CSV table of C-alpha atoms in Angstrom, one decimal:
chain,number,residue,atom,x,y,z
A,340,UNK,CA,-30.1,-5.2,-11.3
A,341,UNK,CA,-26.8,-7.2,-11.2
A,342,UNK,CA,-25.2,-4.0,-10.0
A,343,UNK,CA,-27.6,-3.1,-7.1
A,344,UNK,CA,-27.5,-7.0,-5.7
A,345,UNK,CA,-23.2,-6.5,-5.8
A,346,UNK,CA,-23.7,-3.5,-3.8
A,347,UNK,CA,-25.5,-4.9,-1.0
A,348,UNK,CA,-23.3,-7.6,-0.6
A,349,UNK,CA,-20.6,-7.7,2.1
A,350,UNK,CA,-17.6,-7.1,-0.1
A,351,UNK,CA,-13.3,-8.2,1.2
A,352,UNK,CA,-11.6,-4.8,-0.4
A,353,UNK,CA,-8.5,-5.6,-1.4
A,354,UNK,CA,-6.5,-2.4,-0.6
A,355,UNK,CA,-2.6,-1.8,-2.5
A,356,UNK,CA,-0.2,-0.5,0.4
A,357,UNK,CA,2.9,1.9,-0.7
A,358,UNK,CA,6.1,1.0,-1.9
A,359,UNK,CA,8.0,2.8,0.7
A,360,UNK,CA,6.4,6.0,0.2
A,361,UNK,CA,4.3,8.3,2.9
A,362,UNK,CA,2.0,10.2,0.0
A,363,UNK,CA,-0.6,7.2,-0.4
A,364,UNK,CA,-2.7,10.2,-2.4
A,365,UNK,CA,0.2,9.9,-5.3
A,366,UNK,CA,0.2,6.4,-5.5
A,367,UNK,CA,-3.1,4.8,-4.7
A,368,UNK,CA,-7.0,5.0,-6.5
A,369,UNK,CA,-9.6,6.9,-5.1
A,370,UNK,CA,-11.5,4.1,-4.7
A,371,UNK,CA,-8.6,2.3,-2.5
A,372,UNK,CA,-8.7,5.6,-0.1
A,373,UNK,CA,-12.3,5.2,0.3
A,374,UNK,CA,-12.5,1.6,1.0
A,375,UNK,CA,-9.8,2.8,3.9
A,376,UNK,CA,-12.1,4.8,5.3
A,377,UNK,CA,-15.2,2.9,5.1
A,378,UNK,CA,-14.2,-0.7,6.2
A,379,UNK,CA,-14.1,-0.6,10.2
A,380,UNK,CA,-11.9,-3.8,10.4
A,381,UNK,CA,-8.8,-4.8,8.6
A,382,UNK,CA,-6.8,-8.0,7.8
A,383,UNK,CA,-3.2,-7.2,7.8
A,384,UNK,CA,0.2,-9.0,7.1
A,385,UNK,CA,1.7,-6.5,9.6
A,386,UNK,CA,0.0,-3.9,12.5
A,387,UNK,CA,2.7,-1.0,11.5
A,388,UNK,CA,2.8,-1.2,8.1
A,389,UNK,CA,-1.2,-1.3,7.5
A,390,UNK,CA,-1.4,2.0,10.4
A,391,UNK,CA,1.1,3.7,8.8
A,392,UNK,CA,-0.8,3.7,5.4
A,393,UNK,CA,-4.3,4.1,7.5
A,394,UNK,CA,-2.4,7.6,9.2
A,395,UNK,CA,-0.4,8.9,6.2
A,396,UNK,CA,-3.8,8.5,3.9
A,397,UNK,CA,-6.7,9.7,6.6
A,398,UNK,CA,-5.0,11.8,8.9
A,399,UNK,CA,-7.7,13.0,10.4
A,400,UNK,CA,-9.0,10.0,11.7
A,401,UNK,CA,-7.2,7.5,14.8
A,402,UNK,CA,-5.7,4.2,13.4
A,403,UNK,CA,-5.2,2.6,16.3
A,404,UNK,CA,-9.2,2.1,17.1
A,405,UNK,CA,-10.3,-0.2,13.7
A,406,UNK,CA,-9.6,-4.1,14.9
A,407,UNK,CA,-6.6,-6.4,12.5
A,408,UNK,CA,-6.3,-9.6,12.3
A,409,UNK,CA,-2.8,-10.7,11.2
A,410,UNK,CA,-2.6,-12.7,8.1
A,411,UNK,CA,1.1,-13.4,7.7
A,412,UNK,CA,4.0,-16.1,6.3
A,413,UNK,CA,3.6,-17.2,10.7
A,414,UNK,CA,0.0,-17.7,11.0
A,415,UNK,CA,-1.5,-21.3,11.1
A,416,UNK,CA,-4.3,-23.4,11.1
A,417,UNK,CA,-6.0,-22.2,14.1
A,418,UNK,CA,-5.4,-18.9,12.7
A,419,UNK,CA,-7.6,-19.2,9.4
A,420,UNK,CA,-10.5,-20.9,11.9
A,421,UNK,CA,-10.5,-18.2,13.9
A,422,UNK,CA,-10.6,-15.3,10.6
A,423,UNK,CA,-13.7,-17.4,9.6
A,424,UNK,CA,-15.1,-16.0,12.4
A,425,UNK,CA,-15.2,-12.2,10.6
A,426,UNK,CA,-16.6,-13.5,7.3
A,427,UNK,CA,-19.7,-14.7,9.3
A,428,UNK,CA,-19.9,-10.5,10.4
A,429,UNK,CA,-21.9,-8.2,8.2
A,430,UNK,CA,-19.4,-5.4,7.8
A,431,UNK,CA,-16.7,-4.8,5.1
A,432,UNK,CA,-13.7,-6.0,5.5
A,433,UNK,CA,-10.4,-5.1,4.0
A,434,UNK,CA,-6.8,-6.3,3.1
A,435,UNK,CA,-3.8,-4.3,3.3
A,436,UNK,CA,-0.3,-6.4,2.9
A,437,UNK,CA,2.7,-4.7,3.7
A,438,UNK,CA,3.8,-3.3,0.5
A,439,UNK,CA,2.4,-3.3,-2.8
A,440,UNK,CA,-0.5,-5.7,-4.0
A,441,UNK,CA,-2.9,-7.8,-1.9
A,442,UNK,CA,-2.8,-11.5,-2.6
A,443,UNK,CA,0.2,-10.9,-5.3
A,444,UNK,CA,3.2,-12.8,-3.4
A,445,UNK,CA,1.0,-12.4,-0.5
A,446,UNK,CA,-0.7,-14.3,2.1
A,447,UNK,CA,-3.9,-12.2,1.5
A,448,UNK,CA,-5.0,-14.7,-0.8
A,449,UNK,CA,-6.1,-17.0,1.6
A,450,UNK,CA,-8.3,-14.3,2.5
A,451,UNK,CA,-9.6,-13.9,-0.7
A,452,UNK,CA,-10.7,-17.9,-0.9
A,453,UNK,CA,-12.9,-17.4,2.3
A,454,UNK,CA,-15.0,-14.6,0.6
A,455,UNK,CA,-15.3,-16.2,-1.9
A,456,UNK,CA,-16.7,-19.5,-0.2
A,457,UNK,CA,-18.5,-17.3,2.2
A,458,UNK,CA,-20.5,-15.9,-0.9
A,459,UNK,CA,-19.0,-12.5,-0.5
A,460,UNK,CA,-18.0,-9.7,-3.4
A,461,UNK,CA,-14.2,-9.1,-3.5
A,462,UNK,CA,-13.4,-5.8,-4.8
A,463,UNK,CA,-9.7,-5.1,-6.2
A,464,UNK,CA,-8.4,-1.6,-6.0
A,465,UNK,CA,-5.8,-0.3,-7.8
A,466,UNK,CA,-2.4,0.7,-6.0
A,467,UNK,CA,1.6,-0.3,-6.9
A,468,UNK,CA,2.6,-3.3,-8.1
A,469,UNK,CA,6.6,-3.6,-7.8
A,470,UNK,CA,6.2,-6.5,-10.0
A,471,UNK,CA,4.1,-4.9,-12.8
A,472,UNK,CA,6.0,-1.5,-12.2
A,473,UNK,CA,9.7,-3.4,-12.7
A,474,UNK,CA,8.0,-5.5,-15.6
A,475,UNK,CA,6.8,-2.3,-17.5
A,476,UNK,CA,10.5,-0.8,-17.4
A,477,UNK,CA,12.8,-3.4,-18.1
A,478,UNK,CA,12.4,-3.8,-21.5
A,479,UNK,CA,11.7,-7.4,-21.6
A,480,UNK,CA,9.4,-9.7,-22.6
A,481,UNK,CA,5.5,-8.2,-21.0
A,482,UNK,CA,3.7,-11.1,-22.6
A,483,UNK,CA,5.8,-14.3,-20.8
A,484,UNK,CA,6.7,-14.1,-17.8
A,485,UNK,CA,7.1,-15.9,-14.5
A,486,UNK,CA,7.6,-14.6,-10.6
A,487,UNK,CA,9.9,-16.5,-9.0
A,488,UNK,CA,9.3,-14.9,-5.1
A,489,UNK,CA,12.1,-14.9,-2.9
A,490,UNK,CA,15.5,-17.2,-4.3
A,491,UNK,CA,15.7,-20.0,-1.7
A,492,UNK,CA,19.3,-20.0,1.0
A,493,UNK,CA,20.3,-23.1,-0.1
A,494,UNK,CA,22.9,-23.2,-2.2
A,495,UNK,CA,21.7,-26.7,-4.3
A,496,UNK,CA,18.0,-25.2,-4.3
A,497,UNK,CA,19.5,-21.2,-5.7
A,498,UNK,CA,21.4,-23.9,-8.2
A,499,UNK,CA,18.6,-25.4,-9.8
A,500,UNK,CA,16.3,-22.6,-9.6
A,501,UNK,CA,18.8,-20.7,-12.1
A,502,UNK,CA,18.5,-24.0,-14.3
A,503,UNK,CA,14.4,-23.3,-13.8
A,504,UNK,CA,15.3,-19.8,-15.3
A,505,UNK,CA,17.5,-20.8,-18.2
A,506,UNK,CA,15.0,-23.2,-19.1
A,507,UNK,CA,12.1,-20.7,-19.4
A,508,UNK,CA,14.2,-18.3,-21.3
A,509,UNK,CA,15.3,-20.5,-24.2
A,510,UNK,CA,11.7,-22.5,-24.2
A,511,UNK,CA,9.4,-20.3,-23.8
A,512,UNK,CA,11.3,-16.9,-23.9
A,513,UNK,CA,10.0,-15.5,-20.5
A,514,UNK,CA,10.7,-13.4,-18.3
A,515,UNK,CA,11.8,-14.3,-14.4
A,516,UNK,CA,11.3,-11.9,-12.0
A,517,UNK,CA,12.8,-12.5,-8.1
A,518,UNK,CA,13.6,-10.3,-5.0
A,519,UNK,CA,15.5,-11.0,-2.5
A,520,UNK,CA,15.4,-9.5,1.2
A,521,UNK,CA,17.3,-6.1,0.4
A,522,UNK,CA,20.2,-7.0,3.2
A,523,UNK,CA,21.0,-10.3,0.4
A,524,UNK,CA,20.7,-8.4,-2.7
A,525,UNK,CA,24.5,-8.2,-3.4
A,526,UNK,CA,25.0,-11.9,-2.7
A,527,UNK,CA,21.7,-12.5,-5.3
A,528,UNK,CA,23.6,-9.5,-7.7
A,529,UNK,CA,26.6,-11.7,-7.8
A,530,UNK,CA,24.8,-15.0,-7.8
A,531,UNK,CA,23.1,-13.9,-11.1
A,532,UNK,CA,26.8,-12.5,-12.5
A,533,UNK,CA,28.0,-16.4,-11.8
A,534,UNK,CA,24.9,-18.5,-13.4
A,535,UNK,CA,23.6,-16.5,-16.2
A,536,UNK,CA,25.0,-16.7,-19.9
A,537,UNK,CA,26.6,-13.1,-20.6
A,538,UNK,CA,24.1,-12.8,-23.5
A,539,UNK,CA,21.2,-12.5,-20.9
A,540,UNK,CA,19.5,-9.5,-19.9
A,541,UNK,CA,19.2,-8.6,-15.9
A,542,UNK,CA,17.1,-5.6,-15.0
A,543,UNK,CA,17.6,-4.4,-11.5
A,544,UNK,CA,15.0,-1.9,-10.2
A,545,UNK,CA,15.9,-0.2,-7.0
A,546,UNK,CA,13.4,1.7,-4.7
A,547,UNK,CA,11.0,1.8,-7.1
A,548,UNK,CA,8.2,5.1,-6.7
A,549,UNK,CA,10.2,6.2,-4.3
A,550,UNK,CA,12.3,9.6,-5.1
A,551,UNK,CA,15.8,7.6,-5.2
A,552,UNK,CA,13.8,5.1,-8.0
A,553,UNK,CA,17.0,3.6,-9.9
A,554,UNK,CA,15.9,1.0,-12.8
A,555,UNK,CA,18.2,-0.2,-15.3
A,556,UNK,CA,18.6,-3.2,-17.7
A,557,UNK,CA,21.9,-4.2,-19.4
A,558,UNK,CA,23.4,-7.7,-20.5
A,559,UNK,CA,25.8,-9.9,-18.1
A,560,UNK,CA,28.4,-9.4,-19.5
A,561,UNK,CA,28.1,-5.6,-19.5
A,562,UNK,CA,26.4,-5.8,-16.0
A,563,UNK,CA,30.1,-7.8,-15.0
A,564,UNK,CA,32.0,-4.5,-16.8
A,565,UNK,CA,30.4,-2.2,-15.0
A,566,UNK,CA,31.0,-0.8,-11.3
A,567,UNK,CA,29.5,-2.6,-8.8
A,568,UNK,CA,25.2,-0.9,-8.3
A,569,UNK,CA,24.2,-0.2,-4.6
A,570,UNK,CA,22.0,-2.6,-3.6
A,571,UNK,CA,22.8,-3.6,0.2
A,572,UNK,CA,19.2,-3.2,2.2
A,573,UNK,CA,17.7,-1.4,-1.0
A,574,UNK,CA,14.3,-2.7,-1.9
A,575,UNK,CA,14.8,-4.6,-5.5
A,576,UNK,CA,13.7,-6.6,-8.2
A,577,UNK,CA,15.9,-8.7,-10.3
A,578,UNK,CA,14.5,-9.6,-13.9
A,579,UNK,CA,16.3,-12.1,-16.4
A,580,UNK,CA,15.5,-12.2,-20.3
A,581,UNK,CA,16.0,-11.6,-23.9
């Protein structure tokens, strides 16, 4: 009984874009490519990003006709009045971010609280998850850890966010997972070479799903012997541990 009330509810699906890839039919459920098909109206962190998934996984259909809202890092106030406007609509509605999971370092979560206040179902699918996907192939510890987003510019900020790190390695033996915008990731590579004991372990993993996936995890001090990984405008985690 449960079931059949959940399924005529209007329901937010929350649909996993690519990594980088153009073969959504590798990487994403069948359930997320149906939800594509069947929602009529999408809220998206970016136009291009969410066409290009709605074009490279239903080809057969036009992208450019399904109405987006934009849900990004520049929307405001007004913004979120005016997307309470769909949840008061009777069709489905669904969340595509730009790469990877809805809601997960994502603004789509503030689309998430409205269905829920709006008494709506919200249906996860399953897609990549760069930060899961890095965390299951570093090595380190799966059942502690912490995402740190992007490292602040600032130098005093970077500073004692590295003293934030130390102090979840040595007290609760976590894990700290960060990216960087790919055009800073040698200046973040070097940052971690400077302010991390040579004991630690740093896990970079580079393009990941896509066919030049690159993922390896080695101490400081051997990271410091080694020659110098290509990172520059290369999508990438960096994970810290034991």
């Amino acid at each position: 009984m449960e079931q059949s009330l959940a399924g005529k509810m209007k329901t937010l699906h929350l649909i996993p874009n690519t990594l980088g890839s153009r073969t959504p039919g590798l990487h994403l459920s069948t359930g997320a490519l149906e939800a594509l098909r069947s929602c009529s109206r999408f809220i998206v962190e970016s136009d291009n990003a969410a066409r290009r998934l709605l074009k490279d996984a239903l080809p057969d259909l036009n992208p450019n006709v399904r109405p987006t809202f934009l849900l990004n890092e520049h929307s405001d106030a007004q913004d979120l009045v005016d997307l309470l406007a769909w949840f008061r609509q009777s069709e489905d509605i669904g969340v595509i971010t730009d790469a990877g999971a809805p809601g997960v370092a994502d603004p789509g979560a503030q689309a998430v609280r409205m269905a829920h206040n709006a008494g709506w179902s919200v249906r996860p699918h399953v897609g990549p998850s760069s930060i899961l996907l890095a965390l299951m192939a570093s090595g380190l510890n799966g059942q502690s850890f912490a995402f740190k987003g992007y490292f602040p510019r600032e130098k005093s900020k970077r500073e004692r966010m590295f003293r934030e790190i130390k102090d979840g390695l040595q007290r609760r033996k976590e894990t700290a997972i960060f990216m960087e915008p790919p055009y800073r990731n040698d200046n973040a590579f070097s940052d971690v070479l400077q302010m991390m004991p040579g004991d630690t372990t740093l896990c970079l993993a580079v393009d990941l799903t896509l066919p030049t996936e690159w993922i390896r995890s080695m101490t400081i001090s051997d990271w410091a012997k080694a020659p110098q990984p290509a990172l520059h405008k290369r999508p990438c985690l960096f994970l810290l541990g034991h």
